Amino acid sequence: MTARDGTDDLFERTFSSLKDGTRDGEGAELYERVGATLEVTESEDGVEVLESRERGFALRLFRAGRVAFAADGPAGAHNLAERGRLLLPRARARRGVRPPPRLPGEQVDRTGAPAPGPLQEGKARELLALFRSTLMASGEGAVALREATVSLGERSERLATTAGRDATWTSRAATLLATVVGRSAARRFSTRVVAVASRADELPMARLARHAVDRVLLPLSGQPLAPGKADLLLDSHVASHLVGRLAPLFFGEEEEALLLARTRRGRDPFASPCLSLVDDAAAPGGPIRTTRDGEGTPQNRTLAVDRGVPAGRLTDLSSAARREMASSGNAQRRAWSEPPTIGVTNFFVDPSPGVSPLDLLADVQRGYYAAVLLERPEVDLAANTFRLNTAGYWIEKGRAAGRVSEAAVHGRLSDLLRGVAAIGDDLKFVAGAGGGVGSPTLYVPRWKYDS
Amino acid sequence: LSAAEREMAEDAEDAVRIVSGMLRRGEGGEAFRERRRATSWSAGEAGLLLPSTVEERGTAVRVRRGGESLLVARPGDGPEALREAVREASRRAGGSPFFKRRPTSRWQAPPPSVSEEEAWTAALAAALARAIPDPRGLSLSLVVSRVAVTRAVITSRDLVLCGTSTRLEATGLIGREKARRTFSFQASGPWPAAVSALETALREATRPAPSLRPESGETDVILSPSAAAVFFHEAVGHPLEAERAERASVLARVPRAAVAPAGLHVVDEPARADLPGRYVHDDEGMSGLRVPLVEDGRVVGLLTDRRTAGADSNGHGRCSDYRRPPRPRLSNLVVSLGQASFEELLGLCGNGLHVREVSGGSADPESGRFVLMVESADTIRRGRLGAAVSRFALSGDILAALNGLEADRGDSAPPATGLGICLKGGEGLAVGGAAPAVVVRGLAVRAVGA
């Protein structure tokens, strides 16, 4: 037993009894998560502080392609095997389902999941003050902050399997959630700001505040965009949400059929040669920074689309086994009480072939710069359609010529992706698709706006 | 009492003493215990796949003083978790409570028996097979869960058991050829009836999607009872969840104003046993009162919690789980019946759309905009039902839509199955609704993807 920093040997004891009780042909995986969250909320009602600790255990029991899942807190950890065995006969067998094995050369780490230390309430309050002051200064009296929350989290995870994997890893997260309201003489418009970073210091509070001001004031001023054809610049924040909605195309077997249909079984490109899509848990600026996925697999950089052509898949162990390849390390556990599913870490458009956004702007003779999203984007991967309700600026000869209060950018998704003629180098991430999604500014010439 | 409730109340006397000792002069607060047991199945077109069972227990201590509040949450729902949470809450307030060590209970609520779980699984598998007799061309990715939640609130005077609520939930995606749709279902009540309702909803949701697109623009609609329940939830329920004056919603800003036709009554009823939002006491230990929100077309009420109304709370302080603070939230929204038959409503509508099923909705109470995502609808031409149309978004302004309601309404209001988990600020809660079919004039239609 090598428990440390306030944790006990419950994991060790549970796993040993699991190993001892494993029947022929049966495999098991035990997962533990120990986490702490501190949340400070400031609103017109006052200040609210939330401090919570969690600890949970999850078991996956495998037998002949079947898998059952059971989870409980520390009080019920000893019952997990029994509960898993009750469920196992009712599962359906699937190819590739097995406990995570120890990889060649992989170190065994039995240090145990350390309990997170105290989280800094002062840091959270400092970030809130910065957000509020920047928002008020940029909003010039037309913007109010209804509520803002900064949440700091830290967690340790441990996973051991009867197939030899034993790993421990830790991660952190910082989140901003805010409700901002813009007011004009006749109307109000409110929006919710969501931002995630791997550390509190990496939350760009000033930039987020200025962007929030744009999001609530742009729809209250200017004119709706007139129908016609014009160049389109999608701001990195807007494009990031769209990129996030593409992620499921690279997950499972069902979506693969869609991807094949979109590219006529690979005969057509998926996107313009400017676009490469990458998933990388270590991407600089990405809100997710972890070393292992929810099955304990070390995480890699995966190229999903290489210069417009589909090149890779995001997989967990079982989907990778069905493809006879190695897992890309994309099994995600949203909570200890949920089984792992395939998801993204930091999924983004590679900005390396990009140019400065100002250069992109200079090339626009007559066009629309979609600066903010007014509603959640609608993307139907099956029907190959999308719709972005945006606000922004009308551009003439490389300069802003007026405010646009509302413009629906919509049409065929494949037309947009293949129509991207250039990208910026200003990669930014937003929270989305269960992780971080990012894009630089995208330039699409001659896009048609009809309403 | 259920086994979980008995266990939660075992240390009642001690727990009440600990909570009353924690609170200082001028402070309000309580402790909260929760146990959640879920048995889930991931379901595909071929049947049930991955079974899972999850049990989660937690304790939270909440302290309020003036405009400041503190919540400390710990895993476990026994005496130790309560002491640990109180210790941390007191430490943050500058105190250092000393607790006498008392023997703790080792009694465990038994897990569901094998035969009970077998029966649930068998009933679900059979319902799925009946709902989808031919899975060709269909892709299904659903999570179906039986969720039982037990809650208790410990105040400085008493331990209040909020009861155990059990419900069947199903959420996920259904695909057929080039069309994908979200599926959301929830039912409370006896298991066989809930499973049967799921079967009906799935059969409806897996029918081939029509290719005819509705015309975009303003139109009149008949909302089916299920769709009307979602409409009133978004247009009346959320805007009348109490927030402070500055945050007032479009309805809260106009108390006593006539916003809907005379004769329309909308009431929030936590005690309705046949609806999924049922509870006796809210998550702050207050009795869940029946609150009229709209009476004779006028705005008359607000849903309050202890933060917004203090001791006058009408019992609507609800939290998504023990880690989150309670907020004023609606439970079961019930709309008064009319006397019109469906045929009469068709005639009243004239030309427009008949909305059968809404898979989700959202509203911004501040600006008054709302959107409903319609999954199943038919055209209405000259008072007769026409062809089915593909998915579309139905949107409008809350005040204009309530003003556009016809006084004639349907003569029955069955429990709505389309109201799943209500998400507000990322926090999900079980809610219910019962409304008759209604006619609403002048809502905006936009075909999805158009």
Tab-separated table of N, CA and C in Angstrom, chain A residues 38-39 41 43-55 67-76 78-79 82-84 86-88 90-92 94 119 121 125 144 146-147 177 181 183 188-190 192 254-255 258 262 336-339 375 378 380 382-383 385-387 389 410-411, chain B residues 39 41 45-57 66-75 84 88 92 108 111-112 114 117-118 121 139-141 173 177-180 213 243-244 246-248 253 307-308 322-325 327 364 366-367 371 373 391 393 425-426 446-450:
chain	number	residue	atom	x	y	z
A	38	LEU	N	-13.474	24.423	-5.970
A	38	LEU	CA	-13.819	25.635	-5.228
A	38	LEU	C	-14.446	26.600	-6.223
A	39	GLU	N	-15.587	27.130	-5.861
A	39	GLU	CA	-16.320	27.982	-6.791
A	39	GLU	C	-16.713	29.263	-6.067
A	41	THR	N	-18.929	32.743	-6.615
A	41	THR	CA	-19.903	33.412	-7.484
A	41	THR	C	-20.199	34.800	-6.932
A	43	SER	N	-22.778	37.987	-7.550
A	43	SER	CA	-23.984	38.418	-8.266
A	43	SER	C	-24.564	39.607	-7.530
A	44	GLU	N	-25.705	40.104	-8.041
A	44	GLU	CA	-26.347	41.223	-7.354
A	44	GLU	C	-26.821	40.808	-5.965
A	45	ASP	N	-26.986	39.497	-5.735
A	45	ASP	CA	-27.447	39.021	-4.431
A	45	ASP	C	-26.332	38.944	-3.397
A	46	GLY	N	-25.092	38.932	-3.828
A	46	GLY	CA	-23.983	38.807	-2.891
A	46	GLY	C	-22.934	37.836	-3.407
A	47	VAL	N	-22.197	37.269	-2.473
A	47	VAL	CA	-21.112	36.348	-2.849
A	47	VAL	C	-21.452	34.958	-2.323
A	48	GLU	N	-21.180	33.976	-3.149
A	48	GLU	CA	-21.472	32.599	-2.777
A	48	GLU	C	-20.194	31.786	-2.953
A	49	VAL	N	-19.837	31.019	-1.944
A	49	VAL	CA	-18.642	30.167	-2.044
A	49	VAL	C	-19.077	28.715	-1.926
A	50	LEU	N	-18.618	27.902	-2.859
A	50	LEU	CA	-18.927	26.471	-2.831
A	50	LEU	C	-17.616	25.707	-2.770
A	51	GLU	N	-17.516	24.801	-1.836
A	51	GLU	CA	-16.308	23.995	-1.764
A	51	GLU	C	-16.759	22.548	-1.697
A	52	SER	N	-16.336	21.742	-2.660
A	52	SER	CA	-16.776	20.349	-2.595
A	52	SER	C	-15.619	19.401	-2.855
A	53	ARG	N	-15.719	18.269	-2.233
A	53	ARG	CA	-14.734	17.189	-2.417
A	53	ARG	C	-15.497	15.985	-2.914
A	54	GLU	N	-14.859	15.211	-3.779
A	54	GLU	CA	-15.514	13.998	-4.264
A	54	GLU	C	-14.535	12.850	-4.262
A	55	ARG	N	-15.057	11.674	-4.115
A	55	ARG	CA	-14.239	10.485	-4.258
A	55	ARG	C	-15.156	9.368	-4.726
A	67	VAL	N	-19.188	-6.344	-21.383
A	67	VAL	CA	-18.672	-5.469	-20.340
A	67	VAL	C	-19.831	-4.939	-19.507
A	68	ALA	N	-19.612	-4.870	-18.189
A	68	ALA	CA	-20.603	-4.275	-17.282
A	68	ALA	C	-19.906	-3.204	-16.458
A	69	PHE	N	-20.657	-2.203	-16.052
A	69	PHE	CA	-20.078	-1.054	-15.341
A	69	PHE	C	-20.808	-0.868	-14.014
A	70	ALA	N	-20.033	-0.653	-12.957
A	70	ALA	CA	-20.639	-0.351	-11.650
A	70	ALA	C	-19.805	0.716	-10.969
A	71	ALA	N	-20.470	1.653	-10.312
A	71	ALA	CA	-19.729	2.745	-9.652
A	71	ALA	C	-20.369	3.062	-8.313
A	72	ASP	N	-19.546	3.489	-7.383
A	72	ASP	CA	-20.047	3.834	-6.059
A	72	ASP	C	-19.009	4.691	-5.342
A	73	GLY	N	-19.418	5.312	-4.273
A	73	GLY	CA	-18.494	6.070	-3.434
A	73	GLY	C	-17.689	5.129	-2.558
A	74	PRO	N	-16.877	5.683	-1.661
A	74	PRO	CA	-16.030	4.833	-0.826
A	74	PRO	C	-16.834	3.805	-0.020
A	75	ALA	N	-18.050	4.197	0.399
A	75	ALA	CA	-18.839	3.282	1.236
A	75	ALA	C	-19.248	2.024	0.487
A	76	GLY	N	-19.378	2.094	-0.807
A	76	GLY	CA	-19.871	0.943	-1.560
A	76	GLY	C	-18.818	0.296	-2.428
A	78	HIS	N	-16.558	-1.845	-1.871
A	78	HIS	CA	-16.353	-3.288	-1.673
A	78	HIS	C	-17.418	-4.132	-2.379
A	79	ASN	N	-18.548	-3.507	-2.749
A	79	ASN	CA	-19.640	-4.261	-3.389
A	79	ASN	C	-19.584	-4.250	-4.908
A	82	GLU	N	-19.418	-7.573	-6.981
A	82	GLU	CA	-20.661	-8.345	-6.903
A	82	GLU	C	-21.724	-7.740	-7.821
A	83	ARG	N	-21.812	-6.405	-7.794
A	83	ARG	CA	-22.820	-5.744	-8.621
A	83	ARG	C	-22.498	-5.874	-10.103
A	84	GLY	N	-21.207	-5.779	-10.430
A	84	GLY	CA	-20.801	-5.934	-11.830
A	84	GLY	C	-21.131	-7.323	-12.349
A	86	LEU	N	-23.492	-9.272	-11.414
A	86	LEU	CA	-24.933	-9.436	-11.634
A	86	LEU	C	-25.340	-8.921	-13.019
A	87	LEU	N	-24.643	-7.858	-13.445
A	87	LEU	CA	-25.030	-7.215	-14.708
A	87	LEU	C	-24.428	-7.903	-15.934
A	88	LEU	N	-23.268	-8.508	-15.744
A	88	LEU	CA	-22.489	-8.978	-16.904
A	88	LEU	C	-23.263	-9.898	-17.857
A	90	ARG	N	-26.142	-9.793	-18.749
A	90	ARG	CA	-27.149	-9.071	-19.551
A	90	ARG	C	-26.531	-8.190	-20.620
A	91	ALA	N	-25.193	-8.080	-20.619
A	91	ALA	CA	-24.535	-7.254	-21.633
A	91	ALA	C	-24.442	-8.025	-22.949
A	92	ARG	N	-24.326	-7.279	-24.038
A	92	ARG	CA	-24.148	-7.925	-25.339
A	92	ARG	C	-22.671	-7.957	-25.684
A	94	ARG	N	-19.328	-7.621	-27.806
A	94	ARG	CA	-18.873	-6.754	-28.900
A	94	ARG	C	-17.406	-6.993	-29.135
A	119	LEU	N	-7.657	24.796	-2.297
A	119	LEU	CA	-7.719	25.625	-3.506
A	119	LEU	C	-7.808	27.098	-3.104
A	121	GLU	N	-9.045	30.525	-2.783
A	121	GLU	CA	-10.243	31.369	-2.920
A	121	GLU	C	-9.841	32.787	-3.353
A	125	ARG	N	-11.304	35.171	-6.492
A	125	ARG	CA	-11.877	36.514	-6.314
A	125	ARG	C	-11.118	37.547	-7.153
A	144	ALA	N	-24.216	45.246	-18.164
A	144	ALA	CA	-24.270	44.889	-16.740
A	144	ALA	C	-23.861	43.431	-16.592
A	146	ARG	N	-24.644	40.262	-14.610
A	146	ARG	CA	-25.646	39.677	-13.729
A	146	ARG	C	-24.991	38.780	-12.676
A	147	GLU	N	-24.122	37.915	-13.175
A	147	GLU	CA	-23.552	36.895	-12.307
A	147	GLU	C	-22.259	36.407	-12.924
A	177	LEU	N	-17.810	31.282	-15.730
A	177	LEU	CA	-19.189	31.284	-16.234
A	177	LEU	C	-19.762	32.646	-15.878
A	181	VAL	N	-25.399	41.272	-19.617
A	181	VAL	CA	-26.582	41.858	-20.266
A	181	VAL	C	-26.205	43.194	-20.898
A	183	ARG	N	-27.780	46.666	-22.819
A	183	ARG	CA	-29.043	47.401	-22.877
A	183	ARG	C	-28.957	48.556	-23.855
A	188	ARG	N	-33.024	44.661	-24.683
A	188	ARG	CA	-31.980	44.068	-23.858
A	188	ARG	C	-31.517	42.800	-24.562
A	189	PHE	N	-30.277	42.450	-24.349
A	189	PHE	CA	-29.774	41.204	-24.901
A	189	PHE	C	-28.803	40.608	-23.893
A	190	SER	N	-29.038	39.345	-23.522
A	190	SER	CA	-28.139	38.739	-22.541
A	190	SER	C	-27.403	37.566	-23.160
A	192	ARG	N	-24.361	34.254	-22.235
A	192	ARG	CA	-23.641	33.497	-21.216
A	192	ARG	C	-22.224	33.250	-21.711
A	254	GLU	N	-20.643	4.670	-36.603
A	254	GLU	CA	-21.818	5.205	-37.291
A	254	GLU	C	-21.464	6.479	-38.052
A	255	GLU	N	-20.673	7.331	-37.393
A	255	GLU	CA	-20.327	8.594	-38.020
A	255	GLU	C	-19.363	8.396	-39.175
A	258	LEU	N	-20.996	8.565	-42.367
A	258	LEU	CA	-21.287	9.942	-42.774
A	258	LEU	C	-20.062	10.574	-43.422
A	262	ARG	N	-19.733	11.981	-47.119
A	262	ARG	CA	-19.366	13.373	-47.388
A	262	ARG	C	-18.223	13.468	-48.399
A	336	TRP	N	-16.818	10.138	-12.420
A	336	TRP	CA	-16.454	8.774	-12.045
A	336	TRP	C	-17.647	7.838	-12.163
A	337	SER	N	-18.837	8.427	-12.117
A	337	SER	CA	-20.037	7.597	-12.150
A	337	SER	C	-20.508	7.301	-13.571
A	338	GLU	N	-19.733	7.668	-14.573
A	338	GLU	CA	-20.135	7.381	-15.953
A	338	GLU	C	-19.067	6.561	-16.655
A	339	PRO	N	-19.465	5.586	-17.465
A	339	PRO	CA	-18.462	4.811	-18.196
A	339	PRO	C	-17.754	5.681	-19.229
A	375	GLU	N	-26.480	32.647	-31.026
A	375	GLU	CA	-27.141	31.447	-30.508
A	375	GLU	C	-26.207	30.268	-30.691
A	378	GLU	N	-26.207	25.596	-35.159
A	378	GLU	CA	-26.957	24.402	-35.572
A	378	GLU	C	-26.126	23.699	-36.620
A	380	ASP	N	-26.052	19.970	-38.629
A	380	ASP	CA	-26.632	18.648	-38.843
A	380	ASP	C	-25.668	17.882	-39.740
A	382	ALA	N	-25.621	14.768	-40.497
A	382	ALA	CA	-26.272	13.814	-41.392
A	382	ALA	C	-26.828	14.515	-42.624
A	383	ALA	N	-27.420	15.678	-42.420
A	383	ALA	CA	-28.016	16.395	-43.549
A	383	ALA	C	-27.020	17.316	-44.234
A	385	THR	N	-25.792	20.191	-43.249
A	385	THR	CA	-26.188	21.608	-43.211
A	385	THR	C	-25.699	22.247	-41.921
A	386	PHE	N	-25.599	23.567	-41.930
A	386	PHE	CA	-25.227	24.289	-40.721
A	386	PHE	C	-25.904	25.656	-40.738
A	387	ARG	N	-25.992	26.251	-39.566
A	387	ARG	CA	-26.520	27.610	-39.457
A	387	ARG	C	-25.863	28.286	-38.258
A	389	ASN	N	-26.042	31.857	-36.296
A	389	ASN	CA	-26.656	33.179	-36.137
A	389	ASN	C	-25.620	34.089	-35.495
A	410	HIS	N	-25.398	30.348	-43.258
A	410	HIS	CA	-25.892	28.969	-43.324
A	410	HIS	C	-25.733	28.404	-44.720
A	411	GLY	N	-25.936	27.113	-44.812
A	411	GLY	CA	-25.816	26.458	-46.106
A	411	GLY	C	-25.298	25.053	-45.938
B	39	THR	N	-29.835	2.625	-12.439
B	39	THR	CA	-29.520	1.442	-13.226
B	39	THR	C	-29.758	1.854	-14.672
B	41	TRP	N	-28.921	1.402	-19.056
B	41	TRP	CA	-28.563	0.545	-20.176
B	41	TRP	C	-28.272	1.453	-21.354
B	45	GLU	N	-29.863	-0.046	-31.845
B	45	GLU	CA	-30.987	-0.562	-32.615
B	45	GLU	C	-31.145	-2.076	-32.417
B	46	ALA	N	-30.032	-2.741	-31.984
B	46	ALA	CA	-30.090	-4.189	-31.802
B	46	ALA	C	-30.565	-4.575	-30.414
B	47	GLY	N	-30.795	-3.606	-29.548
B	47	GLY	CA	-31.269	-3.924	-28.205
B	47	GLY	C	-30.405	-3.282	-27.145
B	48	LEU	N	-30.500	-3.828	-25.915
B	48	LEU	CA	-29.752	-3.252	-24.794
B	48	LEU	C	-28.292	-3.714	-24.865
B	49	LEU	N	-27.348	-2.802	-24.659
B	49	LEU	CA	-25.930	-3.151	-24.778
B	49	LEU	C	-25.254	-3.180	-23.405
B	50	LEU	N	-24.748	-2.025	-22.980
B	50	LEU	CA	-23.945	-1.988	-21.756
B	50	LEU	C	-24.811	-1.666	-20.543
B	51	PRO	N	-24.951	-2.598	-19.608
B	51	PRO	CA	-25.692	-2.275	-18.392
B	51	PRO	C	-24.758	-1.629	-17.369
B	52	SER	N	-25.285	-0.749	-16.572
B	52	SER	CA	-24.449	-0.159	-15.526
B	52	SER	C	-25.286	0.145	-14.301
B	53	THR	N	-24.638	0.153	-13.170
B	53	THR	CA	-25.323	0.503	-11.933
B	53	THR	C	-24.452	1.485	-11.169
B	54	VAL	N	-25.050	2.559	-10.726
B	54	VAL	CA	-24.288	3.617	-10.057
B	54	VAL	C	-25.018	4.047	-8.801
B	55	GLU	N	-24.272	4.153	-7.717
B	55	GLU	CA	-24.864	4.711	-6.507
B	55	GLU	C	-23.973	5.856	-6.030
B	56	GLU	N	-24.560	6.980	-5.751
B	56	GLU	CA	-23.790	8.132	-5.316
B	56	GLU	C	-24.466	8.739	-4.089
B	57	ARG	N	-23.665	9.012	-3.069
B	57	ARG	CA	-24.214	9.607	-1.840
B	57	ARG	C	-23.442	10.870	-1.524
B	66	GLY	N	-26.671	37.344	5.515
B	66	GLY	CA	-26.818	38.524	4.669
B	66	GLY	C	-26.725	38.107	3.207
B	67	GLY	N	-25.881	38.796	2.465
B	67	GLY	CA	-25.735	38.478	1.045
B	67	GLY	C	-24.700	37.395	0.773
B	68	GLU	N	-24.097	36.839	1.819
B	68	GLU	CA	-23.034	35.844	1.608
B	68	GLU	C	-23.584	34.449	1.878
B	69	SER	N	-23.138	33.497	1.112
B	69	SER	CA	-23.528	32.124	1.408
B	69	SER	C	-22.368	31.179	1.138
B	70	LEU	N	-22.394	30.086	1.843
B	70	LEU	CA	-21.315	29.087	1.770
B	70	LEU	C	-21.942	27.717	1.642
B	71	LEU	N	-21.388	26.909	0.773
B	71	LEU	CA	-21.832	25.514	0.656
B	71	LEU	C	-20.588	24.637	0.701
B	72	VAL	N	-20.606	23.657	1.586
B	72	VAL	CA	-19.492	22.693	1.650
B	72	VAL	C	-20.074	21.311	1.398
B	73	ALA	N	-19.542	20.601	0.419
B	73	ALA	CA	-20.081	19.285	0.053
B	73	ALA	C	-19.038	18.202	0.269
B	74	ARG	N	-19.488	17.064	0.763
B	74	ARG	CA	-18.602	15.932	1.010
B	74	ARG	C	-19.264	14.641	0.531
B	75	PRO	N	-18.457	13.671	0.073
B	75	PRO	CA	-19.050	12.391	-0.314
B	75	PRO	C	-19.551	11.633	0.918
B	84	GLU	N	-17.757	16.153	8.833
B	84	GLU	CA	-16.634	16.705	8.056
B	84	GLU	C	-17.043	18.003	7.361
B	88	GLU	N	-15.559	21.831	8.132
B	88	GLU	CA	-14.974	22.716	7.115
B	88	GLU	C	-15.736	24.051	7.053
B	92	ARG	N	-14.070	27.728	7.907
B	92	ARG	CA	-14.108	28.890	7.009
B	92	ARG	C	-14.733	30.104	7.706
B	108	GLN	N	-26.312	-1.070	5.729
B	108	GLN	CA	-26.315	-0.685	4.316
B	108	GLN	C	-27.666	-1.036	3.706
B	111	PRO	N	-28.912	-3.725	-2.116
B	111	PRO	CA	-29.098	-3.394	-3.535
B	111	PRO	C	-30.368	-4.060	-4.040
B	112	PRO	N	-30.899	-3.612	-5.167
B	112	PRO	CA	-32.100	-4.255	-5.698
B	112	PRO	C	-31.838	-5.748	-5.895
B	114	VAL	N	-31.843	-9.525	-7.460
B	114	VAL	CA	-31.561	-9.959	-8.835
B	114	VAL	C	-32.853	-10.062	-9.625
B	117	GLU	N	-34.117	-6.648	-10.727
B	117	GLU	CA	-33.348	-6.082	-11.850
B	117	GLU	C	-33.610	-6.848	-13.141
B	118	GLU	N	-33.724	-8.172	-13.003
B	118	GLU	CA	-34.028	-8.995	-14.185
B	118	GLU	C	-35.351	-8.550	-14.794
B	121	THR	N	-34.947	-5.259	-16.663
B	121	THR	CA	-34.240	-5.439	-17.933
B	121	THR	C	-35.128	-6.119	-18.963
B	139	SER	N	-30.403	3.882	-36.838
B	139	SER	CA	-29.321	3.836	-35.849
B	139	SER	C	-29.809	4.512	-34.576
B	140	LEU	N	-29.529	3.840	-33.471
B	140	LEU	CA	-30.058	4.285	-32.191
B	140	LEU	C	-28.902	4.389	-31.218
B	141	SER	N	-28.808	5.483	-30.525
B	141	SER	CA	-27.783	5.617	-29.496
B	141	SER	C	-28.426	6.284	-28.289
B	173	LEU	N	-29.741	9.846	-29.402
B	173	LEU	CA	-29.930	10.211	-30.806
B	173	LEU	C	-30.561	9.057	-31.573
B	177	GLU	N	-31.575	7.025	-42.224
B	177	GLU	CA	-31.020	7.539	-43.476
B	177	GLU	C	-30.255	8.836	-43.229
B	178	LYS	N	-30.665	9.949	-43.863
B	178	LYS	CA	-29.875	11.172	-43.720
B	178	LYS	C	-30.370	12.068	-42.598
B	179	ALA	N	-31.268	11.566	-41.776
B	179	ALA	CA	-31.826	12.433	-40.744
B	179	ALA	C	-31.438	11.937	-39.357
B	180	ARG	N	-31.077	12.855	-38.504
B	180	ARG	CA	-30.788	12.546	-37.103
B	180	ARG	C	-31.726	13.376	-36.242
B	213	ARG	N	-40.443	20.178	-46.158
B	213	ARG	CA	-40.033	21.232	-45.223
B	213	ARG	C	-41.183	22.196	-44.981
B	243	GLU	N	-36.256	35.885	-9.228
B	243	GLU	CA	-34.900	36.422	-9.187
B	243	GLU	C	-35.062	37.839	-8.661
B	244	ARG	N	-33.967	38.432	-8.235
B	244	ARG	CA	-34.088	39.773	-7.666
B	244	ARG	C	-34.543	40.785	-8.723
B	246	GLU	N	-33.686	43.450	-10.242
B	246	GLU	CA	-32.877	43.876	-11.375
B	246	GLU	C	-32.835	42.822	-12.482
B	247	ARG	N	-33.013	41.556	-12.051
B	247	ARG	CA	-32.955	40.477	-13.027
B	247	ARG	C	-34.329	40.118	-13.571
B	248	ALA	N	-35.333	40.874	-13.175
B	248	ALA	CA	-36.700	40.467	-13.457
B	248	ALA	C	-36.910	40.087	-14.913
B	253	ARG	N	-41.659	41.419	-14.475
B	253	ARG	CA	-41.683	42.885	-14.515
B	253	ARG	C	-43.109	43.442	-14.558
B	307	ARG	N	-33.595	31.877	-0.312
B	307	ARG	CA	-32.708	32.992	-0.631
B	307	ARG	C	-33.521	34.192	-1.114
B	308	THR	N	-34.584	33.913	-1.877
B	308	THR	CA	-35.338	35.027	-2.450
B	308	THR	C	-36.513	35.448	-1.570
B	322	TYR	N	-26.352	17.328	-4.639
B	322	TYR	CA	-25.962	17.891	-3.335
B	322	TYR	C	-24.822	18.890	-3.431
B	323	ARG	N	-24.074	18.879	-4.541
B	323	ARG	CA	-22.948	19.813	-4.675
B	323	ARG	C	-23.402	21.212	-5.090
B	324	ARG	N	-24.624	21.347	-5.543
B	324	ARG	CA	-25.090	22.623	-6.072
B	324	ARG	C	-26.052	23.299	-5.095
B	325	PRO	N	-26.055	24.636	-5.049
B	325	PRO	CA	-26.973	25.323	-4.142
B	325	PRO	C	-28.400	25.305	-4.690
B	327	ARG	N	-31.926	26.718	-5.969
B	327	ARG	CA	-32.364	27.916	-6.681
B	327	ARG	C	-33.873	27.803	-6.862
B	364	ASP	N	-35.029	32.949	-22.947
B	364	ASP	CA	-34.235	33.963	-22.269
B	364	ASP	C	-35.229	34.889	-21.583
B	366	GLU	N	-34.968	37.334	-19.766
B	366	GLU	CA	-34.606	38.761	-19.766
B	366	GLU	C	-35.143	39.461	-21.019
B	367	SER	N	-34.870	38.862	-22.196
B	367	SER	CA	-35.331	39.496	-23.427
B	367	SER	C	-36.707	38.989	-23.852
B	371	VAL	N	-37.417	29.524	-27.915
B	371	VAL	CA	-37.301	28.650	-29.092
B	371	VAL	C	-37.709	27.238	-28.690
B	373	MET	N	-37.766	23.260	-30.271
B	373	MET	CA	-37.307	22.429	-31.395
B	373	MET	C	-38.376	21.366	-31.673
B	391	ARG	N	-38.274	18.424	-39.341
B	391	ARG	CA	-37.929	19.180	-38.116
B	391	ARG	C	-37.889	20.677	-38.380
B	393	ALA	N	-37.604	24.774	-36.148
B	393	ALA	CA	-37.533	25.535	-34.901
B	393	ALA	C	-38.705	26.502	-34.870
B	425	GLY	N	-28.871	26.969	-16.397
B	425	GLY	CA	-27.518	27.236	-15.939
B	425	GLY	C	-26.696	25.968	-15.811
B	426	GLY	N	-26.970	24.988	-16.666
B	426	GLY	CA	-26.206	23.744	-16.638
B	426	GLY	C	-26.656	22.771	-15.561
B	446	ARG	N	-38.847	28.129	-38.639
B	446	ARG	CA	-37.647	28.077	-39.464
B	446	ARG	C	-37.224	26.627	-39.597
B	447	ALA	N	-37.219	26.114	-40.811
B	447	ALA	CA	-36.821	24.729	-41.037
B	447	ALA	C	-35.368	24.564	-40.648
B	448	VAL	N	-35.034	23.441	-39.998
B	448	VAL	CA	-33.659	23.216	-39.568
B	448	VAL	C	-32.781	23.026	-40.792
B	449	GLY	N	-31.668	23.759	-40.814
B	449	GLY	CA	-30.753	23.676	-41.955
B	449	GLY	C	-31.044	24.711	-43.015
B	450	ALA	N	-32.197	25.386	-42.869
B	450	ALA	CA	-32.540	26.406	-43.870
B	450	ALA	C	-31.875	27.719	-43.517
